[in-house]
Short mmCIF file of C-alpha atoms and ligand atoms in Angstrom, two decimals:
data_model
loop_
_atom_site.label_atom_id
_atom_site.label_comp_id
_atom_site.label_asym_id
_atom_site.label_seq_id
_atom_site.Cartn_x
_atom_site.Cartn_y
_atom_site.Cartn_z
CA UNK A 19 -27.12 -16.58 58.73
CA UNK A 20 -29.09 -16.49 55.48
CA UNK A 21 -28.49 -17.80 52.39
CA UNK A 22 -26.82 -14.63 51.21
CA UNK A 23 -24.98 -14.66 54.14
CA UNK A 24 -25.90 -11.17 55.21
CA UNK A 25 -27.26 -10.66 58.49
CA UNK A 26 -30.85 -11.72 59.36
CA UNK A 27 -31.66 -8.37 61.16
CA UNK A 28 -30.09 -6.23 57.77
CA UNK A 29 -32.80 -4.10 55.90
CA UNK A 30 -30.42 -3.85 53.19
CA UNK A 31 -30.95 -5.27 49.92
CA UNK A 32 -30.11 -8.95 49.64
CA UNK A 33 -27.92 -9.66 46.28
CA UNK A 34 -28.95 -12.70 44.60
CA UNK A 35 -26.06 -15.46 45.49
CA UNK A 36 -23.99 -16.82 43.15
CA UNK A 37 -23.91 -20.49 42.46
CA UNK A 38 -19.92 -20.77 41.76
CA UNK A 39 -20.68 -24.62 40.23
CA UNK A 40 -18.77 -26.49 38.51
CA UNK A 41 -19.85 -28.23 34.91
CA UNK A 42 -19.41 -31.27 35.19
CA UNK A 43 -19.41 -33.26 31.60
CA UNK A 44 -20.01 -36.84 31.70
CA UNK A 45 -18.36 -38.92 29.30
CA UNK A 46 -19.46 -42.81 27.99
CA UNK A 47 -19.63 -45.15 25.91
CA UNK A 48 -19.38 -48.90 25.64
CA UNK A 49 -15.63 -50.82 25.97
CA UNK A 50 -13.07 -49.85 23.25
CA UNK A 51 -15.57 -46.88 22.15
CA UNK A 52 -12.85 -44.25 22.50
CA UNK A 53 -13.65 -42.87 26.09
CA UNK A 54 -9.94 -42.81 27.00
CA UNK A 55 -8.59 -41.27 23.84
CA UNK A 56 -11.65 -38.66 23.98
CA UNK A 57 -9.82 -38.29 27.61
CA UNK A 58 -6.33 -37.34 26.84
CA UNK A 59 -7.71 -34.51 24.43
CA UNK A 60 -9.69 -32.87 26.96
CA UNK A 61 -6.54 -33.04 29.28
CA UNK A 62 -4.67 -31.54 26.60
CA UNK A 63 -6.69 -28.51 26.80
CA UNK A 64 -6.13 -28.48 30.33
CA UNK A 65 -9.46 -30.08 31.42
CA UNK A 66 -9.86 -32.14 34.91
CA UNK A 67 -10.63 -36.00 34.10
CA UNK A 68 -12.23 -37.86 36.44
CA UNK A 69 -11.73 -41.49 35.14
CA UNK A 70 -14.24 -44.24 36.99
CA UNK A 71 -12.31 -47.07 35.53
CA UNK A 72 -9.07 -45.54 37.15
CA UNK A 73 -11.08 -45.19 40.27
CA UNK A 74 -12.44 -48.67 40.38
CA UNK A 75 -8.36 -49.75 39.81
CA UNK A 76 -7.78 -47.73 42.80
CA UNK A 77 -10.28 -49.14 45.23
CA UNK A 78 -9.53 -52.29 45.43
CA UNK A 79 -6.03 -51.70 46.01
CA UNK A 80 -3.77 -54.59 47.67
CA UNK A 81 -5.31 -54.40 51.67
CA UNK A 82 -7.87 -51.91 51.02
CA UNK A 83 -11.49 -52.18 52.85
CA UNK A 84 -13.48 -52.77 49.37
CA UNK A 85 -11.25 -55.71 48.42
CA UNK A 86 -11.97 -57.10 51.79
CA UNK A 87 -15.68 -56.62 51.85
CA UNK A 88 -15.05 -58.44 48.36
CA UNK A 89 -13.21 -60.99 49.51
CA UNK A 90 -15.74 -61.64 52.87
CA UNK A 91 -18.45 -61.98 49.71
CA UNK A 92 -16.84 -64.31 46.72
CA UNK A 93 -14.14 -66.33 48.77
CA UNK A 94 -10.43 -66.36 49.09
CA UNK A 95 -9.58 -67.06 45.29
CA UNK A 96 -10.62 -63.65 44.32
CA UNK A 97 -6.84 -62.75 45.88
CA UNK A 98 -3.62 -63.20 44.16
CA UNK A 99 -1.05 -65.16 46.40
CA UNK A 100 0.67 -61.64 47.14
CA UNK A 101 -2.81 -60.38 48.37
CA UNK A 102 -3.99 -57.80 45.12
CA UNK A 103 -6.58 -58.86 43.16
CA UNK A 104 -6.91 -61.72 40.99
CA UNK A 105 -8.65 -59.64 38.15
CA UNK A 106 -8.97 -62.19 35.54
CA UNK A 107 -10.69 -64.33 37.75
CA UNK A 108 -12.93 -61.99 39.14
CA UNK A 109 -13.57 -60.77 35.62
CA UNK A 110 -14.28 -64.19 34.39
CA UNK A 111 -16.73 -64.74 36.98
CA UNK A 112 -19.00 -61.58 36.80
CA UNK A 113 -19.08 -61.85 33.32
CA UNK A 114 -20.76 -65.05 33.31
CA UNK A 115 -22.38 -64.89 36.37
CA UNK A 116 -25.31 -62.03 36.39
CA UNK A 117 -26.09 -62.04 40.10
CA UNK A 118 -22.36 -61.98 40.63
CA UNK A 119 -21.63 -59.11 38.74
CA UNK A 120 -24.43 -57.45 40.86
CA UNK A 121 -22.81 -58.31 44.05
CA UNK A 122 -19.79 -56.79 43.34
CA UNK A 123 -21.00 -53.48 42.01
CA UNK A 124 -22.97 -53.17 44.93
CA UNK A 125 -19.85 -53.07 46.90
CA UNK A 126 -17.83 -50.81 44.49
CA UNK A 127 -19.90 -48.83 42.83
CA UNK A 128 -20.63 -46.47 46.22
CA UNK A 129 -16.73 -46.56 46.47
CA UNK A 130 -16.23 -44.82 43.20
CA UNK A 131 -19.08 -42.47 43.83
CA UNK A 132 -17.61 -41.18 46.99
CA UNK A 133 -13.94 -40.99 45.37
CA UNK A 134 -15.61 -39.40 42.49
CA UNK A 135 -17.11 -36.58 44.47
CA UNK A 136 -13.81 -35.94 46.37
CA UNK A 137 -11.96 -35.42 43.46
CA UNK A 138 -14.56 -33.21 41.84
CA UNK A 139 -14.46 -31.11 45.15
CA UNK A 140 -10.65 -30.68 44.16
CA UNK A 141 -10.84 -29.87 40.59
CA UNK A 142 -9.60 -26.58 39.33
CA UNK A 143 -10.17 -27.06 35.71
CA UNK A 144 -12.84 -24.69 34.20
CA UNK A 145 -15.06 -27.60 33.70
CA UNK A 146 -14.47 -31.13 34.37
CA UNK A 147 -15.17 -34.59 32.83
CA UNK A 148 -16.08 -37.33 34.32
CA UNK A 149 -15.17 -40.79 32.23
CA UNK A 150 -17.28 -43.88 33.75
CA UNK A 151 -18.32 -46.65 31.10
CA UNK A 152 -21.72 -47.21 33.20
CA UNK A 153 -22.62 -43.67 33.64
CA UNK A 154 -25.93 -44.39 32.56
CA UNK A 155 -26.25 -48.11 33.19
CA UNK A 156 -25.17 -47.60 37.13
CA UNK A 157 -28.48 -45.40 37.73
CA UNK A 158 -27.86 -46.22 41.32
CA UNK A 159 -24.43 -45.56 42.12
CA UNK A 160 -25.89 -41.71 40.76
CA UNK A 161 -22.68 -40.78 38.51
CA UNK A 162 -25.03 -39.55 35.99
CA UNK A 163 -26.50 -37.30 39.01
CA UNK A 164 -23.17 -35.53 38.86
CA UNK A 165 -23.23 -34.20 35.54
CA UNK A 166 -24.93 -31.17 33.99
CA UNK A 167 -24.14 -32.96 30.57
CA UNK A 168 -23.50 -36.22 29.00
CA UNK A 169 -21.25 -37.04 26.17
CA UNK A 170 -21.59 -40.17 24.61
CA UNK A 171 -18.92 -42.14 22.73
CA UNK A 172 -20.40 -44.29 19.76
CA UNK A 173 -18.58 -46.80 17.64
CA UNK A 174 -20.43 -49.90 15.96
CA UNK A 175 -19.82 -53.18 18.15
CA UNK A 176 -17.74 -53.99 15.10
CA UNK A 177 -15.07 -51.31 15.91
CA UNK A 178 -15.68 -52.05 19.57
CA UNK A 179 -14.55 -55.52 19.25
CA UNK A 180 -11.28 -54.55 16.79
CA UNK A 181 -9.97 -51.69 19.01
CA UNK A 182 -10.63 -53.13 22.75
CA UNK A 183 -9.08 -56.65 21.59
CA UNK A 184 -6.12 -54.98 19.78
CA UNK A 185 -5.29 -52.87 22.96
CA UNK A 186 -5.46 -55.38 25.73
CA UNK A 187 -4.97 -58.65 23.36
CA UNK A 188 -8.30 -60.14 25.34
CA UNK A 189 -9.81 -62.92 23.02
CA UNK A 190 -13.42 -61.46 20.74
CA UNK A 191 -15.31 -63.72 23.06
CA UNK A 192 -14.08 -61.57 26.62
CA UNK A 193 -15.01 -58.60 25.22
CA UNK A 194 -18.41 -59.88 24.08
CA UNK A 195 -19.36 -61.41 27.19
CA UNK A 196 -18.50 -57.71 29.09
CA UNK A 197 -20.73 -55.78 25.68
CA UNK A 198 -23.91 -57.70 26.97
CA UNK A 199 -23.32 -56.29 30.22
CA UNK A 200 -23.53 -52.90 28.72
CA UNK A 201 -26.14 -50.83 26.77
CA UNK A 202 -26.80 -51.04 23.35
CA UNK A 203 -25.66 -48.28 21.09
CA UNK A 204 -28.81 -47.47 20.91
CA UNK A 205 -30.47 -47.05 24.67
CA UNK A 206 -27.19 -45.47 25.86
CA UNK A 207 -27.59 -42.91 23.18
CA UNK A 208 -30.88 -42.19 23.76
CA UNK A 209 -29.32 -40.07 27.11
CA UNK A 210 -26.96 -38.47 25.26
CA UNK A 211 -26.72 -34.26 25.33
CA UNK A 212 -24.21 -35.05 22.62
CA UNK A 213 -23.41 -38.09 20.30
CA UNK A 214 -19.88 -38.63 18.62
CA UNK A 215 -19.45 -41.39 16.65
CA UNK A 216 -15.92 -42.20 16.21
CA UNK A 217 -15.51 -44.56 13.50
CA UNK A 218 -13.11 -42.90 11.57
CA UNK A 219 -9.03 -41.73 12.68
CA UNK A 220 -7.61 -39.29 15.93
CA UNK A 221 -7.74 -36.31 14.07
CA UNK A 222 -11.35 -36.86 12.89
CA UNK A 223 -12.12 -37.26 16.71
CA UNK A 224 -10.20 -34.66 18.16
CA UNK A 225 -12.19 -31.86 14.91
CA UNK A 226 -15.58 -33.80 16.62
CA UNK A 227 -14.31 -32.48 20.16
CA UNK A 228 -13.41 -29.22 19.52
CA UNK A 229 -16.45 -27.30 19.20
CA UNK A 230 -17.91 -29.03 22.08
CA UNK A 231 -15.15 -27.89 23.99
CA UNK A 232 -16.14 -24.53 23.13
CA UNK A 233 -19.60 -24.95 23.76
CA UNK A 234 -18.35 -26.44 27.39
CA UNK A 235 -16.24 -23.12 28.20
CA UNK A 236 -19.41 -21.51 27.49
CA UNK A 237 -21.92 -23.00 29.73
CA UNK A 238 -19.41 -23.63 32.20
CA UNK A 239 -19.13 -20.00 32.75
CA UNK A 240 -22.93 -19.48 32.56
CA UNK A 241 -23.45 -22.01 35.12
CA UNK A 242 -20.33 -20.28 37.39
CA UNK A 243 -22.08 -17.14 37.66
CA UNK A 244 -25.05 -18.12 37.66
CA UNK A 245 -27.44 -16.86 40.44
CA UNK A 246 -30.17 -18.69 42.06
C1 COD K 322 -14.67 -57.14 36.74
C2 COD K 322 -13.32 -56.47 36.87
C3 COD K 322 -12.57 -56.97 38.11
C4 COD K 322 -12.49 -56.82 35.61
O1 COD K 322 -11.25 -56.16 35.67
P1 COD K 322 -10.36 -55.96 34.36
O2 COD K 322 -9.02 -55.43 34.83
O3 COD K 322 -10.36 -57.22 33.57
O4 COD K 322 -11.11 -54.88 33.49
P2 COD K 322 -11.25 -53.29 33.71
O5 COD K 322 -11.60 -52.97 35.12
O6 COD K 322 -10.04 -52.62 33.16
O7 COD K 322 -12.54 -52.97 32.82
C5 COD K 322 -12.48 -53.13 31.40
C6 COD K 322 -13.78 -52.66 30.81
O8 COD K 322 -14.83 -53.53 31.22
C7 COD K 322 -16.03 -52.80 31.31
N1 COD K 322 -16.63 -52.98 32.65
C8 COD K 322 -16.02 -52.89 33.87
N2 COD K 322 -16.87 -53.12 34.87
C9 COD K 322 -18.06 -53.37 34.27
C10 COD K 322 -19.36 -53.67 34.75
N3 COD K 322 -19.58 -53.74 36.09
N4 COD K 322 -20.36 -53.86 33.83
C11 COD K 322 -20.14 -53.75 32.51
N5 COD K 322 -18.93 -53.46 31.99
C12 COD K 322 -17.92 -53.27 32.85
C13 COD K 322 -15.67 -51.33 31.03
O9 COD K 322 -15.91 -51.01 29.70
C14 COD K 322 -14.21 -51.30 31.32
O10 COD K 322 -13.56 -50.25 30.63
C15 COD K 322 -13.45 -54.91 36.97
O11 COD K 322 -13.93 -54.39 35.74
C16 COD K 322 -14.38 -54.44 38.09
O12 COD K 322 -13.98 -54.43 39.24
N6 COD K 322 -15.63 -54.03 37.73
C17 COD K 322 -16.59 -53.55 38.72
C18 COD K 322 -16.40 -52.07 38.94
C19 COD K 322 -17.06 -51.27 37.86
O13 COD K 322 -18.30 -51.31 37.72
N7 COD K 322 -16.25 -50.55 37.06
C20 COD K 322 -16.72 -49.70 36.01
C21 COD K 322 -16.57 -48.26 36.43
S1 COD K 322 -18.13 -47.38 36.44
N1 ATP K 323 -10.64 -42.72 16.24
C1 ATP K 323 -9.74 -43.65 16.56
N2 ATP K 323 -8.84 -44.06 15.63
C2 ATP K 323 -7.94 -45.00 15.91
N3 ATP K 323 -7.81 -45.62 17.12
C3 ATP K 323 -8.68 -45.25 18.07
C4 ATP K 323 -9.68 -44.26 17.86
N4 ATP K 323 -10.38 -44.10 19.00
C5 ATP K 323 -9.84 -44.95 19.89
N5 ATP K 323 -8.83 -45.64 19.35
C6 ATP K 323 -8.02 -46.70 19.98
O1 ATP K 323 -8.90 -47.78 20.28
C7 ATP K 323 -8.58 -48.34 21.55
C8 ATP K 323 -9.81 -48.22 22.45
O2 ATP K 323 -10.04 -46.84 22.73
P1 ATP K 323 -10.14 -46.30 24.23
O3 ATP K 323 -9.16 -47.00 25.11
O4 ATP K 323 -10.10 -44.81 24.18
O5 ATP K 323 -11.63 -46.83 24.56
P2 ATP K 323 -12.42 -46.77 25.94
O6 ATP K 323 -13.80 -46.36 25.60
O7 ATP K 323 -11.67 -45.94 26.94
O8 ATP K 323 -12.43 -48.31 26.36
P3 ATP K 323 -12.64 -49.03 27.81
O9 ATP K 323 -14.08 -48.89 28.19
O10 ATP K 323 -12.29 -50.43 27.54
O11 ATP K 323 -11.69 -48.37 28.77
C9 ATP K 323 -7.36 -47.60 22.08
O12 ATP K 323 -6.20 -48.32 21.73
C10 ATP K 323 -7.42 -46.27 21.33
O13 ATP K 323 -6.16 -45.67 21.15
#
């Protein structure tokens, strides 16, 4: 069959084919810069969310094949006596160890890509966002590929460091030694479609993501019936 899926041997008119894609809006930003509360006000509005950190919780579930293929690379202690992951130690190790940190994305970064996709083939949402704090850094595992636009999350390492050790009580010195491992403010926003810097309170975020909202409705339909 053709592309327009009439029939080869048809003189008729072929009608241009519509594309029927879905926006996809990729969200990021460095730890504690808001991506999750940026999150749960898109759901509100009834938004998909995609959320690689959820994803990367996921596969590396207790027994699964990527916590093997992790295990087979670092060693036993990477497991927990009941066999789930010892997180803090892994965590502690990449973050100190750059090669390390390598060697495990390499096994779970084509894990979240591949869960990533799945669950974008499911979404039902008029356009969906994707939430993945290397977005842009993980060039390779091709998140960024995904998305028709990027959304990026700023907040000054300052604010960084006061919300994302507040909300998991993990020493100034953790978090730094995971913010070298990430862009600067700077580079990351450099890729940005659009910048929100959310240094102020939850209702001065939520007024920033309102109109892009709108403007997301918009070229989601645009790109729906689009034709090629
Ligand atoms: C190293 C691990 C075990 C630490 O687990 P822990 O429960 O302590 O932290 P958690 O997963 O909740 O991540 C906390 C924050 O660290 C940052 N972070 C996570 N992975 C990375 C990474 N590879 N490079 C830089 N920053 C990272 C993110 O901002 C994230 O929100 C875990 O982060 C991991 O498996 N990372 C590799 C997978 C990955 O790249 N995840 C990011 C999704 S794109
Ligand atoms: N504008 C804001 N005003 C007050 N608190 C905020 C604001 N934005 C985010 N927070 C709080 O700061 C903390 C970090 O924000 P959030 O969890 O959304 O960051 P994140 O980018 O998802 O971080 P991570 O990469 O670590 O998952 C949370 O407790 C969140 O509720």
């Amino acid at each position: 069959m053709s592309k327009n899926n009439a029939s080869p041997y048809s003189h008729e008119p072929q009608t241009p084919q519509k594309k029927n894609k879905t926006l996809v809006v990729g969200l990021t930003g460095g730890i504690g810069s808001g991506k999750s509360a940026a999150s749960a006000w898109f759901a509100e509005q009834g938004i998909d969310i995609i959320d690689a950190d959820v994803i990367a919780h996921e596969i590396v579930a207790k027994g699964s094949p990527t916590l093997r293929k992790i295990q087979r690379k670092f060693g036993d202690w990477v497991l927990n006596g009941d066999g789930s992951m010892n997180r803090a130690a892994v965590r502690t190790h990449v973050f100190t160890h750059p090669e390390a940190l390598i060697e495990l994305e390499a096994i779970t970064h084509p894990a979240i890509r591949e869960t990533a996709k799945s669950q974008l083939a499911a979404s039902t949402s008029p356009y969906v966002v994707l939430s993945a704090p290397l977005l842009i850094e993980a060039a390779e595992a091709g998140l960024a590929n995904l998305c028709q636009r990027i959304l990026v999350m700023d907040a000054t390492e300052d604010t960084q460091l006061a919300r994302a050790s507040q909300r998991d009580e993990q020493s100034v010195q953790k978090i730094k030694a995971i913010m070298v491992n990430q862009l600067s403010r700077e580079e990351r926003n450099r890729h940005a479609d659009n910048v929100i810097l959310n240094e102020s309170d939850l209702d001065a975020l939520y007024l920033q993501l309102e109109p892009l909202h709108q403007e997301y409705l918009i070229l989601a339909q645009q790109l729906k019936y689009a034709v090629d």
